[in-house]
Amino acid sequence: MVKRNSNIDKTLKNLSLRKEAPKSAFILLVLLYTITSFLTTRTSVMQGSIAIGDQMIKYNSFTGVFSMLGYICIICLVMLFRRVGYIVSMAAIILQFPLMIFNIFVRGNLNSLPGLFSSVLVIGAISIIHFNYKKVLNYQQSIREQAVTDRITGLPNRFACGELMADLHKRGDPFALVSIDINDFKSINDTMGHDTGDKVLREVARRWKNLANSLETGTIDFIARNSGDEFMLVISDYETADVVEDTIRAYKTELEKKITLDDCDYYLTACFGYSLFPEDNDVIDNICLYSDAALHEVKKVGSGSRLLKYSPYVLNTERTFEIERKIRTALSNNKIFFHLQPQYDMDHKLRGFEALARMKDDDDTYISPVDFIPVAEKTGLVDRIDMRVFELAMDFLDKATNERNSDVMLSVNVSVRHLMKNNFIDEIKRIISSHNVAPERIEIEITESIMIDSAEKALQRIDEIKAMGMKVAIDDFGTGYSSLSYLNNFPSDLLKIDKSFIDQMNLSESSRQYVAMIISIGHILNLKVISEGVESPEQVKVLKDIGCDYIQGYVWGKPVPPEEAAKLMESF
Ligand code: C2E
Ligand code: MG
Ligand code: MG
């Protein structure tokens, strides 16, 4: 479809053309017509009959059938192959005229007279079909042209771009898809009005179309408008991937030249994200997704080259972006809530609960904290999640102690990042003071990493937490390679052995010894020890033997909604 000397208008025309019927159909129809014409002539002069069943049918009775079949072939030729079909059909019929005229006027054989009449009638009929059908086809084509053209800029639209990519894909020709977004275009619309905005878009489209048609870039380019201020550029016929970036830069330069409209100057810039077929992926949908992801990434960064090639890293940040959006929506729609996982002593007596953040998507499906907590930490939203869960957990603890007279412990997770903030203690104090809860019933879980990353400041924070009367637990212990001296200096109360050690514990003697050693160290340092992620009674038994203090795990209880946790308290 795209040849060296092709231009966008030609390509558009090609895209909007109705697909031709195959050549083999043409040959078949001409052949059929020739055979039926021969049979028509032969049977018209044949004497005698043929026996069909017990009936004798004259040969010349078949003349009408064969001639009808011939005309059907002619009509099909005209409809399927338009101009060519019409010319060939006309020629085929007219070529028979001399013989028919010779038969009638020279030989005096009037048998050819009906044939001559019907041929004249068929010429009239196919002429009517051809010229009327042509009008319908022209109309259909103009509709198809509109369907692949953008109304404002006259450029091919997204659909046309998809067709072009499908074509390149089918032929296995490598191409680059570039997603383009004009920076701050909204401000032109807002300040100068949409008419001016449209004029600017038309000017941009004109420049880019000229550049594509000039073939100056050395590659074959196809520029299309996606929507609004977004464009798509398909670059093909390039030698190396470096050439792709040179071509993109040519479009960038063309865009950044001053645009003067109605005495006003406009200076535009844009962001470009691209991906390569088949290098990045061999599915067109993914190529589109990847170039969009690269575009979003380069837009987020804001400055710099404003040009980015897709890499798997980009897609990850795309996902991060998506989750960040979901967290923000969930925070404002109260879709952040919590579940409580019970903790027991070794006699299966309830010690308390760990509050675990839960989040629901727009469609009410759960998103795991394993997915959203790291994103929340990266984007600074974790503080708000922590505080939301803390507040809900305090509501629960308030009711548990005052209405149910229970003395359960309530553990809440706090991100290191949040803990280090100056207003952390104030926020906690504010929430606690608005509830009727005893601080010594609250336990703050902090991951072991805090001891390595920021020991000094962390120590000060933990002292403040302790001064308020709350307890401190070291979460996921064993995963962060913290030194014993740090642990010794840390005024914590509880050590939570990470699930990964509990998983291994019954698989080898050394793993069992390792857990036993952690428990001993905890006890030496005057800490209680809880094992996380305990899933089997065998693990419970071993943990009992090696002196563990508490158990938290599916074996005795999964995280449950607060209402179920309340019922659980009543049963103890
Ligand atoms: P974590 O604090 O170590 O919490 C324990 C995780 O292990 C929870 O996963 C819990 O559901 C899971 N778990 C407990 N017992 C078992 C078991 O027997 N088998 C298995 N397979 N899993 C078990 P969850 O709820 O997905 O939380 C994951 C992590 O997300 C938490 O690990 C914590 O680091 C973080 N997180 C959860 N809620 C919050 C929060 O409110 N704030 C902050 N900053 N982080 C939170
Ligand atoms: Mg925890
Ligand atoms: Mg943990």
mmCIF file of N, CA and C in Angstrom, residues 527-568:
data_model
loop_
_atom_site.group_PDB
_atom_site.id
_atom_site.type_symbol
_atom_site.label_atom_id
_atom_site.label_comp_id
_atom_site.label_asym_id
_atom_site.label_seq_id
_atom_site.Cartn_x
_atom_site.Cartn_y
_atom_site.Cartn_z
ATOM 1 N N LEU A 527 12.089 -9.271 74.435
ATOM 2 C CA LEU A 527 10.979 -9.010 73.517
ATOM 3 C C LEU A 527 10.089 -10.233 73.453
ATOM 4 N N LYS A 528 8.806 -9.997 73.200
ATOM 5 C CA LYS A 528 7.912 -11.105 72.886
ATOM 6 C C LYS A 528 8.089 -11.419 71.401
ATOM 7 N N VAL A 529 7.787 -12.653 71.008
ATOM 8 C CA VAL A 529 7.973 -13.027 69.604
ATOM 9 C C VAL A 529 6.673 -13.602 69.040
ATOM 10 N N ILE A 530 6.300 -13.108 67.877
ATOM 11 C CA ILE A 530 5.097 -13.624 67.203
ATOM 12 C C ILE A 530 5.509 -14.152 65.824
ATOM 13 N N SER A 531 4.951 -15.294 65.453
ATOM 14 C CA SER A 531 5.266 -15.842 64.122
ATOM 15 C C SER A 531 4.133 -15.506 63.172
ATOM 16 N N GLU A 532 4.508 -14.966 62.012
ATOM 17 C CA GLU A 532 3.510 -14.558 61.011
ATOM 18 C C GLU A 532 3.366 -15.614 59.934
ATOM 19 N N GLY A 533 2.165 -15.717 59.378
ATOM 20 C CA GLY A 533 1.951 -16.612 58.237
ATOM 21 C C GLY A 533 1.999 -18.074 58.603
ATOM 22 N N VAL A 534 1.526 -18.394 59.813
ATOM 23 C CA VAL A 534 1.504 -19.807 60.235
ATOM 24 C C VAL A 534 0.279 -20.459 59.589
ATOM 25 N N GLU A 535 0.538 -21.520 58.834
ATOM 26 C CA GLU A 535 -0.564 -22.089 58.057
ATOM 27 C C GLU A 535 -0.955 -23.504 58.458
ATOM 28 N N SER A 536 -0.079 -24.217 59.196
ATOM 29 C CA SER A 536 -0.421 -25.619 59.498
ATOM 30 C C SER A 536 -0.274 -25.929 60.990
ATOM 31 N N PRO A 537 -1.034 -26.932 61.486
ATOM 32 C CA PRO A 537 -0.923 -27.334 62.894
ATOM 33 C C PRO A 537 0.489 -27.828 63.225
ATOM 34 N N GLU A 538 1.184 -28.412 62.223
ATOM 35 C CA GLU A 538 2.567 -28.887 62.464
ATOM 36 C C GLU A 538 3.472 -27.707 62.801
ATOM 37 N N GLN A 539 3.250 -26.596 62.090
ATOM 38 C CA GLN A 539 4.059 -25.402 62.374
ATOM 39 C C GLN A 539 3.751 -24.897 63.779
ATOM 40 N N VAL A 540 2.459 -24.938 64.178
ATOM 41 C CA VAL A 540 2.066 -24.481 65.520
ATOM 42 C C VAL A 540 2.800 -25.317 66.573
ATOM 43 N N LYS A 541 2.825 -26.621 66.314
ATOM 44 C CA LYS A 541 3.435 -27.532 67.293
ATOM 45 C C LYS A 541 4.922 -27.213 67.470
ATOM 46 N N VAL A 542 5.624 -27.068 66.348
ATOM 47 C CA VAL A 542 7.064 -26.775 66.416
ATOM 48 C C VAL A 542 7.291 -25.431 67.122
ATOM 49 N N LEU A 543 6.464 -24.436 66.769
ATOM 50 C CA LEU A 543 6.644 -23.103 67.370
ATOM 51 C C LEU A 543 6.428 -23.151 68.880
ATOM 52 N N LYS A 544 5.496 -23.993 69.288
ATOM 53 C CA LYS A 544 5.248 -24.162 70.724
ATOM 54 C C LYS A 544 6.497 -24.752 71.383
ATOM 55 N N ASP A 545 7.073 -25.802 70.710
ATOM 56 C CA ASP A 545 8.257 -26.489 71.247
ATOM 57 C C ASP A 545 9.444 -25.549 71.388
ATOM 58 N N ILE A 546 9.593 -24.623 70.421
ATOM 59 C CA ILE A 546 10.789 -23.769 70.478
ATOM 60 C C ILE A 546 10.514 -22.434 71.193
ATOM 61 N N GLY A 547 9.371 -22.342 71.840
ATOM 62 C CA GLY A 547 9.139 -21.233 72.768
ATOM 63 C C GLY A 547 8.576 -19.956 72.172
ATOM 64 N N CYS A 548 7.922 -20.037 71.013
ATOM 65 C CA CYS A 548 7.311 -18.820 70.435
ATOM 66 C C CYS A 548 6.168 -18.340 71.349
ATOM 67 N N ASP A 549 5.925 -17.037 71.366
ATOM 68 C CA ASP A 549 4.900 -16.505 72.275
ATOM 69 C C ASP A 549 3.518 -16.400 71.619
ATOM 70 N N TYR A 550 3.510 -15.955 70.373
ATOM 71 C CA TYR A 550 2.212 -15.741 69.714
ATOM 72 C C TYR A 550 2.229 -16.273 68.285
ATOM 73 N N ILE A 551 1.001 -16.448 67.786
ATOM 74 C CA ILE A 551 0.822 -16.969 66.425
ATOM 75 C C ILE A 551 -0.127 -16.038 65.670
ATOM 76 N N GLN A 552 0.238 -15.735 64.429
ATOM 77 C CA GLN A 552 -0.699 -15.029 63.545
ATOM 78 C C GLN A 552 -0.631 -15.741 62.199
ATOM 79 N N GLY A 553 -1.751 -16.265 61.767
ATOM 80 C CA GLY A 553 -1.697 -16.979 60.483
ATOM 81 C C GLY A 553 -3.015 -17.635 60.150
ATOM 82 N N TYR A 554 -3.104 -18.062 58.897
ATOM 83 C CA TYR A 554 -4.352 -18.648 58.415
ATOM 84 C C TYR A 554 -4.774 -19.873 59.232
ATOM 85 N N VAL A 555 -3.786 -20.522 59.860
ATOM 86 C CA VAL A 555 -4.133 -21.737 60.607
ATOM 87 C C VAL A 555 -5.201 -21.450 61.672
ATOM 88 N N TRP A 556 -5.114 -20.282 62.279
ATOM 89 C CA TRP A 556 -6.104 -19.947 63.320
ATOM 90 C C TRP A 556 -6.997 -18.754 62.941
ATOM 91 N N GLY A 557 -6.673 -18.101 61.866
ATOM 92 C CA GLY A 557 -7.570 -17.003 61.476
ATOM 93 C C GLY A 557 -7.025 -16.122 60.371
ATOM 94 N N LYS A 558 -7.854 -15.960 59.346
ATOM 95 C CA LYS A 558 -7.491 -15.058 58.242
ATOM 96 C C LYS A 558 -7.939 -13.638 58.597
ATOM 97 N N PRO A 559 -7.462 -12.636 57.867
ATOM 98 C CA PRO A 559 -7.989 -11.279 58.103
ATOM 99 C C PRO A 559 -9.497 -11.259 57.809
ATOM 100 N N VAL A 560 -10.271 -10.634 58.686
ATOM 101 C CA VAL A 560 -11.737 -10.608 58.535
ATOM 102 C C VAL A 560 -12.248 -9.178 58.718
ATOM 103 N N PRO A 561 -13.471 -8.878 58.230
ATOM 104 C CA PRO A 561 -14.029 -7.542 58.454
ATOM 105 C C PRO A 561 -14.251 -7.295 59.953
ATOM 106 N N PRO A 562 -14.275 -6.022 60.391
ATOM 107 C CA PRO A 562 -14.372 -5.716 61.825
ATOM 108 C C PRO A 562 -15.582 -6.356 62.513
ATOM 109 N N GLU A 563 -16.706 -6.495 61.800
ATOM 110 C CA GLU A 563 -17.899 -7.104 62.421
ATOM 111 C C GLU A 563 -17.618 -8.546 62.832
ATOM 112 N N GLU A 564 -16.888 -9.253 61.950
ATOM 113 C CA GLU A 564 -16.567 -10.649 62.282
ATOM 114 C C GLU A 564 -15.546 -10.713 63.408
ATOM 115 N N ALA A 565 -14.616 -9.735 63.389
ATOM 116 C CA ALA A 565 -13.609 -9.699 64.459
ATOM 117 C C ALA A 565 -14.303 -9.473 65.806
ATOM 118 N N ALA A 566 -15.365 -8.637 65.812
ATOM 119 C CA ALA A 566 -16.107 -8.368 67.052
ATOM 120 C C ALA A 566 -16.748 -9.658 67.565
ATOM 121 N N LYS A 567 -17.309 -10.434 66.641
ATOM 122 C CA LYS A 567 -17.941 -11.700 67.038
ATOM 123 C C LYS A 567 -16.905 -12.641 67.626
ATOM 124 N N LEU A 568 -15.714 -12.627 66.995
ATOM 125 C CA LEU A 568 -14.626 -13.491 67.450
ATOM 126 C C LEU A 568 -14.250 -13.160 68.892
#
